[in-house]
Coordinates of C-alpha atoms and ligand atoms in Angstrom, one line a residue:
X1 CA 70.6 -40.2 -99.8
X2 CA 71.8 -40.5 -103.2
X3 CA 69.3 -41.9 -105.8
X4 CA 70.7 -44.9 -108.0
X5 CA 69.0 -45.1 -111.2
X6 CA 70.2 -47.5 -114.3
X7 CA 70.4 -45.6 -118.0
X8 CA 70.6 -46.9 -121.4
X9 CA 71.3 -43.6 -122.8
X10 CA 74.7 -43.2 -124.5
X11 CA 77.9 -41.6 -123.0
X12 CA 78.1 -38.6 -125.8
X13 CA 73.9 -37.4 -125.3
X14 CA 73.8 -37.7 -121.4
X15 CA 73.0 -34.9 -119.7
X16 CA 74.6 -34.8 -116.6
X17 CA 77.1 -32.5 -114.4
X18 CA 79.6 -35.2 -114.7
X19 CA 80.7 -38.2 -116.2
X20 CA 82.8 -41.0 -114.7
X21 CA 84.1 -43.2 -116.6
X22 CA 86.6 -46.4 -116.1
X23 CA 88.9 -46.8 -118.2
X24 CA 91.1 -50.1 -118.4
X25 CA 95.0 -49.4 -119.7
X26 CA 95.1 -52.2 -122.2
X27 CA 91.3 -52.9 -123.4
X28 CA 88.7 -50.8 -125.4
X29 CA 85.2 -50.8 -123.4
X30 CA 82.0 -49.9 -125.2
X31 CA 81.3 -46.5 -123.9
X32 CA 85.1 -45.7 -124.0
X33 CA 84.9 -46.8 -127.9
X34 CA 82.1 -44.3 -128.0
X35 CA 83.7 -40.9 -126.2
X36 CA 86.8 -42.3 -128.6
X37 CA 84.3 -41.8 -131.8
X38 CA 82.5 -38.5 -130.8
X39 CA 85.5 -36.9 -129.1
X40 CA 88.0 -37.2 -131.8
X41 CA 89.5 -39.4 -129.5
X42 CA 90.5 -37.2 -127.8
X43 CA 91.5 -40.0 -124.4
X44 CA 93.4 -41.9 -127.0
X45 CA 95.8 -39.3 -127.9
X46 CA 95.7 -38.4 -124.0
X47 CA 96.8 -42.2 -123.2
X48 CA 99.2 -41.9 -126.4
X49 CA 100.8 -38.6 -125.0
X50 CA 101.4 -40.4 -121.5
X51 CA 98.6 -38.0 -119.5
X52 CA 96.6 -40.6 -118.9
X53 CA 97.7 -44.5 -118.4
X54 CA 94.4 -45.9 -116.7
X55 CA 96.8 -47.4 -114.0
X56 CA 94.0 -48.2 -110.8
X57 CA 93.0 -45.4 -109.2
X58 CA 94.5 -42.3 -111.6
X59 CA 92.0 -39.6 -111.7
X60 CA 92.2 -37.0 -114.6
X61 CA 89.3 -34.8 -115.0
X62 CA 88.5 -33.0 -118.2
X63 CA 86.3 -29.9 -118.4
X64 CA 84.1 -29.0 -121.0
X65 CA 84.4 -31.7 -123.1
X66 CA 83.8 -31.2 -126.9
X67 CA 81.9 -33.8 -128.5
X68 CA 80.2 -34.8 -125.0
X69 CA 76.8 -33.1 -123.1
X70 CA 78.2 -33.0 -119.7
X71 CA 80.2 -30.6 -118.1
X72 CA 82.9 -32.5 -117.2
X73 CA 84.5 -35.9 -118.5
X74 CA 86.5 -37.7 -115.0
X75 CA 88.4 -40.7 -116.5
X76 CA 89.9 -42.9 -113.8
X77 CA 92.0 -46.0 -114.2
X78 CA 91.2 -49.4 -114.1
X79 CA 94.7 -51.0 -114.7
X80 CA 94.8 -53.9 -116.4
X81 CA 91.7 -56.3 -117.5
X82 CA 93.2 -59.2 -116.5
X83 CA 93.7 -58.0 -112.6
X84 CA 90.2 -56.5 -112.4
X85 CA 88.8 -57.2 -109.0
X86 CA 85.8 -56.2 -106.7
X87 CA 88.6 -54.7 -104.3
X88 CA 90.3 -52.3 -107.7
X89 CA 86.1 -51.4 -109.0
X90 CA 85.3 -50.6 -105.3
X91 CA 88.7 -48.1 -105.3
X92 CA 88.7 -46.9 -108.2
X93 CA 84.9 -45.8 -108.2
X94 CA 85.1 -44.7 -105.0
X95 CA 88.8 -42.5 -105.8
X96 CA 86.4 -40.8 -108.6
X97 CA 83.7 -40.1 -106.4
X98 CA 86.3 -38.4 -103.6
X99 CA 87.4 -36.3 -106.1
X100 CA 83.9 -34.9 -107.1
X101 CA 82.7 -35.5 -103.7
X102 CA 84.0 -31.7 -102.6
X103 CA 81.2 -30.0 -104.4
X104 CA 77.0 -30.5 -104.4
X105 CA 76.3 -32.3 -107.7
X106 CA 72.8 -32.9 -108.8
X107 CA 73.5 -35.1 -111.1
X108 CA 76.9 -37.9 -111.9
X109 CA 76.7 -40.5 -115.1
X110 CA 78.6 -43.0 -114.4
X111 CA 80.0 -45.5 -116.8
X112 CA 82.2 -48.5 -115.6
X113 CA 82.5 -52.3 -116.8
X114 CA 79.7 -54.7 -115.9
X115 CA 82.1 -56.9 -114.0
X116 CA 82.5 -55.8 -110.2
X117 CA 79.9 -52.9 -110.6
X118 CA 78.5 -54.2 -107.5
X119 CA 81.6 -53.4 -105.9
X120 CA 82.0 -50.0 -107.4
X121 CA 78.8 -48.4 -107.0
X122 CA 79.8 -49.5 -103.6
X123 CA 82.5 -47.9 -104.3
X124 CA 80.7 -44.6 -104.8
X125 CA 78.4 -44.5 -101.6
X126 CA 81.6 -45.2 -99.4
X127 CA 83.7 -42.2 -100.9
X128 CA 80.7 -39.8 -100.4
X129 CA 80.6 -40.0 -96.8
X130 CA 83.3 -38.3 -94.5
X131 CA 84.1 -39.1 -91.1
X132 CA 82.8 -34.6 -91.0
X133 CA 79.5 -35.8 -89.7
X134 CA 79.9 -32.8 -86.7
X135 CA 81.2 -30.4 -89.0
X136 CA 78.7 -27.0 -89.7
X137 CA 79.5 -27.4 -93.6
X138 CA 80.5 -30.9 -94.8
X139 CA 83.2 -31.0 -96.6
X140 CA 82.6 -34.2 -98.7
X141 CA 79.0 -34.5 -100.0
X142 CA 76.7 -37.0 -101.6
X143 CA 75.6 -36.8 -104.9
X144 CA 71.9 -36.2 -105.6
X145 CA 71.4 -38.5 -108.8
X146 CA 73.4 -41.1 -110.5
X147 CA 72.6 -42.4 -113.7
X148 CA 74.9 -46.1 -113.6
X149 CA 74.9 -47.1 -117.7
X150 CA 74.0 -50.5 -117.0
X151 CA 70.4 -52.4 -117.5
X152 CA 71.4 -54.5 -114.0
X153 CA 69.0 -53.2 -111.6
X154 CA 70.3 -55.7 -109.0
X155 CA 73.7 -55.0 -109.2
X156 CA 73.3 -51.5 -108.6
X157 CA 70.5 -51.9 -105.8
X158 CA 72.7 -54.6 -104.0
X159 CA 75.7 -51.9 -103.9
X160 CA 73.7 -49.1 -103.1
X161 CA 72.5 -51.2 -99.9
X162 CA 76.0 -52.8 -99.5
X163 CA 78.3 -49.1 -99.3
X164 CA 74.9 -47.7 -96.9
X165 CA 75.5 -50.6 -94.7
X166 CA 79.2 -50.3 -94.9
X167 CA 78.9 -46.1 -94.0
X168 CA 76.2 -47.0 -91.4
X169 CA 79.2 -49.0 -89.4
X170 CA 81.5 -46.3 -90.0
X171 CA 78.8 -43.2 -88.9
X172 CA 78.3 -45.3 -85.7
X173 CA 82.0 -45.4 -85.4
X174 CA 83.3 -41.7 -86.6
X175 CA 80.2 -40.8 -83.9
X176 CA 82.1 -39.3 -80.9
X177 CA 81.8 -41.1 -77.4
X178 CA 79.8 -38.6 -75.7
X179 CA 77.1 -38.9 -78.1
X180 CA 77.2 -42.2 -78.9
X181 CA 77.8 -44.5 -75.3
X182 CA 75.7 -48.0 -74.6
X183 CA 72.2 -46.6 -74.0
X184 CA 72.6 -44.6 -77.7
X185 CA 74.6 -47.2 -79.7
X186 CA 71.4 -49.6 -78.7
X187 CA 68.7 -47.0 -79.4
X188 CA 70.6 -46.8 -83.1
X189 CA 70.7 -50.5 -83.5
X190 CA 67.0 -50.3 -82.8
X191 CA 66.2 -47.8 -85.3
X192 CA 68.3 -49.4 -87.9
X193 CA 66.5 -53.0 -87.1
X194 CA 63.3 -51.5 -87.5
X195 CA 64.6 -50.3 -90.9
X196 CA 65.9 -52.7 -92.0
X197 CA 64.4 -55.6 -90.9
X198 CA 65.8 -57.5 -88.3
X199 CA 64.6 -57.7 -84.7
X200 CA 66.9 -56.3 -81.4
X201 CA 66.0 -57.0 -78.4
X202 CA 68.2 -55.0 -75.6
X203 CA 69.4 -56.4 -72.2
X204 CA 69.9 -53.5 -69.9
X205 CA 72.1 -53.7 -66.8
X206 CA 69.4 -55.3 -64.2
X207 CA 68.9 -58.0 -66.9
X208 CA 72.7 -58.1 -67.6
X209 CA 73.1 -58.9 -63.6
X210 CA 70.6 -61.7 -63.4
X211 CA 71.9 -63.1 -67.2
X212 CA 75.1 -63.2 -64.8
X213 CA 76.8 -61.5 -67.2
X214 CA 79.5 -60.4 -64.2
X215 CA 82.9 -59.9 -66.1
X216 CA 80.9 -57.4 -68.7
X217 CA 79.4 -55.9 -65.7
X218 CA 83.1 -55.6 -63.9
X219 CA 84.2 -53.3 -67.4
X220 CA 81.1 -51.6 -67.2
X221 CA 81.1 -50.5 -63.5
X222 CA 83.3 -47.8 -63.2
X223 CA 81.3 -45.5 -66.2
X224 CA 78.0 -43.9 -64.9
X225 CA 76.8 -45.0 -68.2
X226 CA 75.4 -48.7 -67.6
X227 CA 75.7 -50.9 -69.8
X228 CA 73.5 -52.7 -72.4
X229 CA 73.6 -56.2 -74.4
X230 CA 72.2 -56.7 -77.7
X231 CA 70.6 -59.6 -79.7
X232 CA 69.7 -58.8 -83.4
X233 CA 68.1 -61.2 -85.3
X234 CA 67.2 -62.1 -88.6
X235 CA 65.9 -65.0 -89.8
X236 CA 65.6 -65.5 -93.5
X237 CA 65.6 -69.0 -94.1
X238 CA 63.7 -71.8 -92.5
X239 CA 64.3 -73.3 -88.7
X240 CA 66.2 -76.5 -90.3
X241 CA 68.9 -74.2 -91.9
X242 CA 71.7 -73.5 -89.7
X243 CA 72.3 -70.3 -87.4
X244 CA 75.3 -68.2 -88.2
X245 CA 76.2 -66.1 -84.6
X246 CA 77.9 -62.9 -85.1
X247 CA 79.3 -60.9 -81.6
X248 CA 80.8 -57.4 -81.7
X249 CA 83.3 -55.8 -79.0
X250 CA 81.4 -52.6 -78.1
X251 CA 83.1 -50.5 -75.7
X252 CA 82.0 -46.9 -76.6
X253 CA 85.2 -45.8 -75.1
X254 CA 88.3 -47.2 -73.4
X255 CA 89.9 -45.1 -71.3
X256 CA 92.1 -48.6 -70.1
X257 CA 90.3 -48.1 -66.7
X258 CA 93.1 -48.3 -64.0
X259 CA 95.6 -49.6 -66.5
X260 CA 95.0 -46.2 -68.0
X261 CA 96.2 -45.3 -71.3
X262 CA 98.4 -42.2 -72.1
X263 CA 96.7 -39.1 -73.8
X264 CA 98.1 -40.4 -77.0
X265 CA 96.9 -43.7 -77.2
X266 CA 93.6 -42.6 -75.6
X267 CA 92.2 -40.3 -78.2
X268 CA 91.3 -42.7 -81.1
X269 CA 89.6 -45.3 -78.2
X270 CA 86.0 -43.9 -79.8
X271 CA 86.6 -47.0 -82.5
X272 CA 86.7 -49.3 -80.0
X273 CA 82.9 -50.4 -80.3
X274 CA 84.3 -51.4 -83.9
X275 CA 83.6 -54.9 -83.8
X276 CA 79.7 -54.4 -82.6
X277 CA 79.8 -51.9 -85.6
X278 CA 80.9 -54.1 -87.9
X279 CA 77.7 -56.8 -86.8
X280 CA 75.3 -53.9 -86.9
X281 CA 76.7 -52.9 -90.2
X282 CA 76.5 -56.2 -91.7
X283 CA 73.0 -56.9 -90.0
X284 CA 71.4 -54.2 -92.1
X285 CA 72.9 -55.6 -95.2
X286 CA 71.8 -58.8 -95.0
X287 CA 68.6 -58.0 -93.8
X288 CA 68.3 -55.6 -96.3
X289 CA 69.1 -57.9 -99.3
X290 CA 66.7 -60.7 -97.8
X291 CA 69.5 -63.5 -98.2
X292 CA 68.4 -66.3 -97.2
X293 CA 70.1 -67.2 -94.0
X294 CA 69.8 -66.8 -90.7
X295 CA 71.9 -64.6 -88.4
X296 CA 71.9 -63.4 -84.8
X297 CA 74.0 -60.9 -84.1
X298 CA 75.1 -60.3 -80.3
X299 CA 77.0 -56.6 -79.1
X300 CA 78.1 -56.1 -75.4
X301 CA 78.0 -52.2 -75.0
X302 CA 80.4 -50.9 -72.4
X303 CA 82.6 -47.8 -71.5
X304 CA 85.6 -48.9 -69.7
X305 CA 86.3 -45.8 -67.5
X306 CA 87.9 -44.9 -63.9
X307 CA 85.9 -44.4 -61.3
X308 CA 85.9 -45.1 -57.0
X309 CA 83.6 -48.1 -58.2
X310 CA 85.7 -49.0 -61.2
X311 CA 86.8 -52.8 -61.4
X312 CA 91.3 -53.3 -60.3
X313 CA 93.7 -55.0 -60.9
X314 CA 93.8 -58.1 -58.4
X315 CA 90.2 -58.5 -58.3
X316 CA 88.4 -62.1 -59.4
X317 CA 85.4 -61.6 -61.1
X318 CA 83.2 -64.8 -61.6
X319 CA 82.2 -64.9 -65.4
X320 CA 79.1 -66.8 -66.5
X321 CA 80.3 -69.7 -68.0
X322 CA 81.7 -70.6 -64.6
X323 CA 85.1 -69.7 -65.0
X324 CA 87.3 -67.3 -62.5
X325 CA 88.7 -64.4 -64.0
X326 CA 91.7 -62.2 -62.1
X327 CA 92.3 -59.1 -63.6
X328 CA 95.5 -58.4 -64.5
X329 CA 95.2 -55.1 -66.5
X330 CA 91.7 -53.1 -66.7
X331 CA 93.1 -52.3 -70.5
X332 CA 92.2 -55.9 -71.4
X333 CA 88.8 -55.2 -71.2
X334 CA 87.6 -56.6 -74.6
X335 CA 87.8 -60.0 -73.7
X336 CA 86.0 -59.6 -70.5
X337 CA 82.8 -58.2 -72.2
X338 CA 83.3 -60.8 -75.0
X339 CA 83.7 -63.4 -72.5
X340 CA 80.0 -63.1 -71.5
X341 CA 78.6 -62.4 -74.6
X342 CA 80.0 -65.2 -76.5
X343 CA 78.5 -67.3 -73.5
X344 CA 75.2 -66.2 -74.1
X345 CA 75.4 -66.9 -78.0
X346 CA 77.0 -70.8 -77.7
X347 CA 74.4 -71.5 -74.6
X348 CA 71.8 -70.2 -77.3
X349 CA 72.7 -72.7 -79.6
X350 CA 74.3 -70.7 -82.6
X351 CA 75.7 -73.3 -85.0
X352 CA 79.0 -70.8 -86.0
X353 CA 80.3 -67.7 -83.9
X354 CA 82.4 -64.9 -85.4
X355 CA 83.3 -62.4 -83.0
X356 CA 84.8 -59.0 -84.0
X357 CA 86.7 -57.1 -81.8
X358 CA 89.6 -54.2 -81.7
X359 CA 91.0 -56.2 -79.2
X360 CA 94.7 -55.4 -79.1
X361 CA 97.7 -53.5 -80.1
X362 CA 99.5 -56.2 -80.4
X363 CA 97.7 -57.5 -83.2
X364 CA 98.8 -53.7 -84.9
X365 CA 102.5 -54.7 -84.6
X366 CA 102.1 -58.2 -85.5
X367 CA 99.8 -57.4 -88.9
X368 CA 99.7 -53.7 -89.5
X369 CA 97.3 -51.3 -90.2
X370 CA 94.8 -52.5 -92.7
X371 CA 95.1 -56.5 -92.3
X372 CA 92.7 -58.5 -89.6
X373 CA 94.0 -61.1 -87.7
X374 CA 91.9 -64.7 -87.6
X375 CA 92.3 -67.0 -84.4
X376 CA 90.1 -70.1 -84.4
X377 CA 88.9 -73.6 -83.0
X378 CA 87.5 -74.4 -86.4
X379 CA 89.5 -74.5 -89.4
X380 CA 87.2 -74.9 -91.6
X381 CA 85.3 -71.5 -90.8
X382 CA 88.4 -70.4 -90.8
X383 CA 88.6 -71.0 -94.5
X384 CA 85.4 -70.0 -95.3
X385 CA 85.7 -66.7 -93.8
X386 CA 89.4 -66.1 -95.4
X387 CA 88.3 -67.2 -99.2
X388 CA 85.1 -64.8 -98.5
X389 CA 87.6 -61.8 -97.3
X390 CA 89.9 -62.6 -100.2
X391 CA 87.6 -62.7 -102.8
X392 CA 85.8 -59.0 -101.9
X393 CA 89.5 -57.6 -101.2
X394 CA 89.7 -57.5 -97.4
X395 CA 93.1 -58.5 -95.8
X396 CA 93.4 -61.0 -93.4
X397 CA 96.0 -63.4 -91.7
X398 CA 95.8 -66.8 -89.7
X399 CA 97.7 -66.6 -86.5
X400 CA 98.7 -69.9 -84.2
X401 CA 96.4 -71.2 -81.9
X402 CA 98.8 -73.6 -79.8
X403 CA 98.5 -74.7 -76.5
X404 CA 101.5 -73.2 -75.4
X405 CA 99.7 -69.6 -75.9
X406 CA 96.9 -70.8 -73.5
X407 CA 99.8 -71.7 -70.9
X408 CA 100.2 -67.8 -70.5
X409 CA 96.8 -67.4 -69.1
X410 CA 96.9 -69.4 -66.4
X411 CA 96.6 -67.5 -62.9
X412 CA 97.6 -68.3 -59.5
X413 CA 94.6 -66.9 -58.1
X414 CA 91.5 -68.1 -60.1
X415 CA 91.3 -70.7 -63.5
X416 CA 92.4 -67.9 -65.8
X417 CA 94.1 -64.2 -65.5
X418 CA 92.8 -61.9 -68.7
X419 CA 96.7 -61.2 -70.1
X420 CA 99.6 -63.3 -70.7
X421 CA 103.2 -63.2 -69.6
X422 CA 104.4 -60.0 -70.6
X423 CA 103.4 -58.3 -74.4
X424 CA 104.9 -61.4 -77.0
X425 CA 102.2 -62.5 -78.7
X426 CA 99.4 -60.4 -77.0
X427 CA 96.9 -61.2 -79.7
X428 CA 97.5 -64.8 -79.8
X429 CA 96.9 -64.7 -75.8
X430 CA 93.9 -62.8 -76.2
X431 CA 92.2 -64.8 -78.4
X432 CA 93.3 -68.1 -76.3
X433 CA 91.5 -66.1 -73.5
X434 CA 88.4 -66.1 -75.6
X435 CA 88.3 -70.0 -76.4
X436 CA 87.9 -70.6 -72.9
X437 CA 84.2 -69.4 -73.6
X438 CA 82.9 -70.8 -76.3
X439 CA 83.0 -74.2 -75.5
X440 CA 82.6 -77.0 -78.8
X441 CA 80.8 -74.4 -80.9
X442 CA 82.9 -73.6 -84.0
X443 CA 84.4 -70.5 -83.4
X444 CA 86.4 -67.0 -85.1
X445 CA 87.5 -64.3 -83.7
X446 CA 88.7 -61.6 -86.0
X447 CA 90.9 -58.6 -84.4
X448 CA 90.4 -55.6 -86.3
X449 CA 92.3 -53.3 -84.4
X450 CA 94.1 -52.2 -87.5
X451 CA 91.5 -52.3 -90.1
X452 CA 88.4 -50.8 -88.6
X453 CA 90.2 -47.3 -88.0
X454 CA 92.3 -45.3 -90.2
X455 CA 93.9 -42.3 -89.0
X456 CA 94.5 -41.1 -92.7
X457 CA 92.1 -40.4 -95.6
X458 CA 92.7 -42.7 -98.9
X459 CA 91.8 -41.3 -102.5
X460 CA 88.9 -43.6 -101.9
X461 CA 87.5 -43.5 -98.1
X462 CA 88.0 -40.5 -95.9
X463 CA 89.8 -41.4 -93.1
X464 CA 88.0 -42.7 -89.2
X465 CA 85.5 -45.7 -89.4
X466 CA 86.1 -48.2 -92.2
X467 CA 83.4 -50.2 -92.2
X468 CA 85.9 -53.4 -92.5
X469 CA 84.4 -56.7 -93.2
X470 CA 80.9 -55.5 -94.0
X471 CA 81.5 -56.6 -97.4
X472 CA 83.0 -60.2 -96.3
X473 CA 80.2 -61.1 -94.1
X474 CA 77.8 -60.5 -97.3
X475 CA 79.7 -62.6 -99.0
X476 CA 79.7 -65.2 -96.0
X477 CA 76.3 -64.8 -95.5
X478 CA 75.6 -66.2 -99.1
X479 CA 77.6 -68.9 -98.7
X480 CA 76.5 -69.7 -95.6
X481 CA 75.5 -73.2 -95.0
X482 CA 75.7 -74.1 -98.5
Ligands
BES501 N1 91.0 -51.4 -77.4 C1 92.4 -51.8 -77.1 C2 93.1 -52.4 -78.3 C3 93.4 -51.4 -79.4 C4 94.6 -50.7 -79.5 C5 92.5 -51.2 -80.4 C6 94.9 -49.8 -80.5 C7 92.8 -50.3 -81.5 C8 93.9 -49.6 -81.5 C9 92.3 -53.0 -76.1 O1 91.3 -52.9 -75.2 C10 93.6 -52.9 -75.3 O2 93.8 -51.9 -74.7 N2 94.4 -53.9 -75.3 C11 95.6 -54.0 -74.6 C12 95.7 -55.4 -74.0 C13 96.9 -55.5 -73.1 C14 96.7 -54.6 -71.9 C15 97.0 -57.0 -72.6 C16 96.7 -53.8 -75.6 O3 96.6 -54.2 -76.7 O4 97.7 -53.1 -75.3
MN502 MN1 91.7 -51.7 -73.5
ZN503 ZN1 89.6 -51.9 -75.8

């Protein structure tokens, strides 16, 4: 784990392998008045000459610098002051970083505005971790030391713990489905609990069958691997203060059961325990920073396989709210283990739910890859939760909630089939499927089908797990019941 330390010592007498340094294209900062003075300004005449225009994320390094200690001199844009954001530190760090990343450095001085260094050292720990976590040699590898020109302790701690919690979600996603199925992902939200200071307690599949928890069970039945529930909680404010709930989709692996998916669409299906990665992930942050709130976090774990026990299309399973559930397509297997879960947190008395989930493709076409899309009962969370997301940088979209959406649900079996009419506004249907179980409680769901996996690296993140939405329940989480 890299070590995080704050410096006072100037830019020109540090001693380090490298220096990073942010540069912004229209503004003079301290330290880059200094490599300016005792460098013959050397980046002046570089900017002057067009090699270097400190647009966001443009990396130039420069070996050997005269007039510097360090080895090497990595300059990396900022873009303008005015448009300076967490979202640009976080990238533009973190593009630095990824460049560097490819060799073992001891030791990385880094020098970068005040303003958003939160988000960049953030930034730094994200870019430093590759989804390569199989691999004999790593190809992307952690610094040892950095020495962050800054006298902000706090800052620096709070994104050191911030970008581990964020890689901690994306580990547990990039971690392939044969290691990492319910029994595992549990035992790792254990360990992390015990960490970082939250409590888990885990439902196995006997307790699962007498919490009634039958549409969960009816994913889970066709894997050999049973199934397990978690509650995580952490409580770090006093009884009086609200209760934020937080569920996460956790299938290990969807396979779409009998509805089975082609080869293609198969492959990725590891992320689709996303959503419960995203709680766990934003569990340890919180919990880690001691904000003081109080949060229960609820995962159902399941792997949605085939099997001569597996659940079909046709049959009516009886979920534990009440409600009769036919089964239309086995691929729509989110809702059913979210279904039950979000059950158990209402009927526990949560004041707020947000569930997270990579709950369908349809949210993919309708959004894209990198923006979440937000379905609710409760406007007003809805709010709160979209300025949060805006202000750390994380995209996300309101979609309709109208009745007409909950007319497609309707089956002629039971009180409720788990698709709609066809694929036209699959998400929407979806989340309509999800209302039906969480009674008055103010409710979110968030579908990150896009924006918890990424196929392709960036110049800031290798490519797998994102860790999306860490960051914006952090920023919730402060705000939370304010
Ligand atoms: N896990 C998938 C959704 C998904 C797709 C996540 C692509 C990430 C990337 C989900 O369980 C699913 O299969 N949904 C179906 C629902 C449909 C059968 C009603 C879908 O979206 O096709
Ligand atoms: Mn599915
Ligand atoms: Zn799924």
């Amino acid at each position: 784990m890299t070590e995080f330390l704050t410096t006072t010592i100037s830019v020109l007498d540090i001693d380090a392998d490298v220096i990073i340094a942010g540069y912004f294209s229209d503004q003079q900062t301290p330290y880059a008045a200094a490599i300016s003075e005792g460098t013959d300004d050397f980046v002046g005449n570089l900017m002057n000459n067009g090699d270097f225009d400190a647009n966001a994320n443009e990396v130039l390094t420069l070996p050997y610098p005269t007039g510097l200690k360090a080895n090497r001199l990595v300059l990396v844009g900022l873009g303008e002051s005015k448009d300076y954001s967490p979202l640009i530190a976080m990238r533009a760090a973190g593009s630095a970083a990824k460049t560097l990343a490819s060799k073992k450095l001891d030791h990385v001085a880094f020098f970068f505005p005040e303003e958003n260094l939160t988000d960049a050292i953030s930034g730094i720990v994200v870019a430093c971790q590759g989804q390569d976590i199989l691999r004999s040699e790593v190809k992307i590898n952690a610094f040892e030391k950095v020495s962050v020109a800054s006298e902000n302790d706090a800052d620096v701690r709070e994104g050191h713990i911030v970008g581990r919690a964020i890689n901690a979600c994306r580990n547990l996603v990039n971690q392939p489905p044969n290691i990492l199925y319910p029994e595992t992902l549990a035992e790792s939200a254990v360990e992390i609990g015990e960490s970082a200071g939250f409590d888990v307690e885990v439902w196995d599949e006997v307790r699962l069958a007498s919490e009634e928890c039958r549409t969960l069970l009816a994913v889970a039945q066709g894997s050999d691997r049973p199934p397990r529930m978690l509650t995580m909680k952490y409580n770090g404010a006093d009884e009086t203060s609200p209760t934020l709930g937080l569920v996460g989709k956790g299938v290990t692996f969807d396979s779409g059961g009998y509805s089975l998916k082609p080869s293609d669409g198969m492959f990725d299906m590891k992320c689709d325990m996303g959503g419960a990665a995203t709680v766990i992930g934003a569990m340890q942050a919180i919990a880690e920073l001691k904000l003081p709130v109080n949060v229960i976090g609820y995962c159902g774990l399941v792997e949605n396989l085939v099997s001569g026990n597996a659940f079909k299309l046709g049959d009516v399973i009886h979920s534990r709210n009440g409600k009769t559930v036919e089964i239309h397509n086995t691929d729509a297997e989110g809702r059913l283990v979210l279904a039950d879960v979000l059950d158990v947190a209402v009927k526990n008395g949560v004041d707020h739910v947000v569930d997270f989930a990579t709950l369908t493709g349809a949210c993919l076409v309708a959004l894209g890859l990198d923006c979440a899309g937000l379905f609710t009962n409760d406007q007003d969370l809805c709010d709160q939760f979209k300025s949060a997301a805006d202000e750390v940088g994380e995209d996300s979209w309101q979609m309709p909630m109208t009745p007409n959406f909950g007319e497609q649900i309707k089956s002629n079996v039971a009180d409720i089939k788990n698709m709609g009419s066809g694929r036209w506004g699959g998400a929407i249907t979806a989340a309509k499927f999800l209302e039906e179980f969480v009674a008055d409680t103010p409710w979110l769901h968030v579908d990150i089908a896009g924006p918890a996996w990424s196929d392709n690296a960036k110049k800031w993140i290798d490519g797998g797990g994102q860790g999306c939405f860490v960051r914006t329940l952090v920023k919730l989480a402060k705000q939370y019941g304010k």
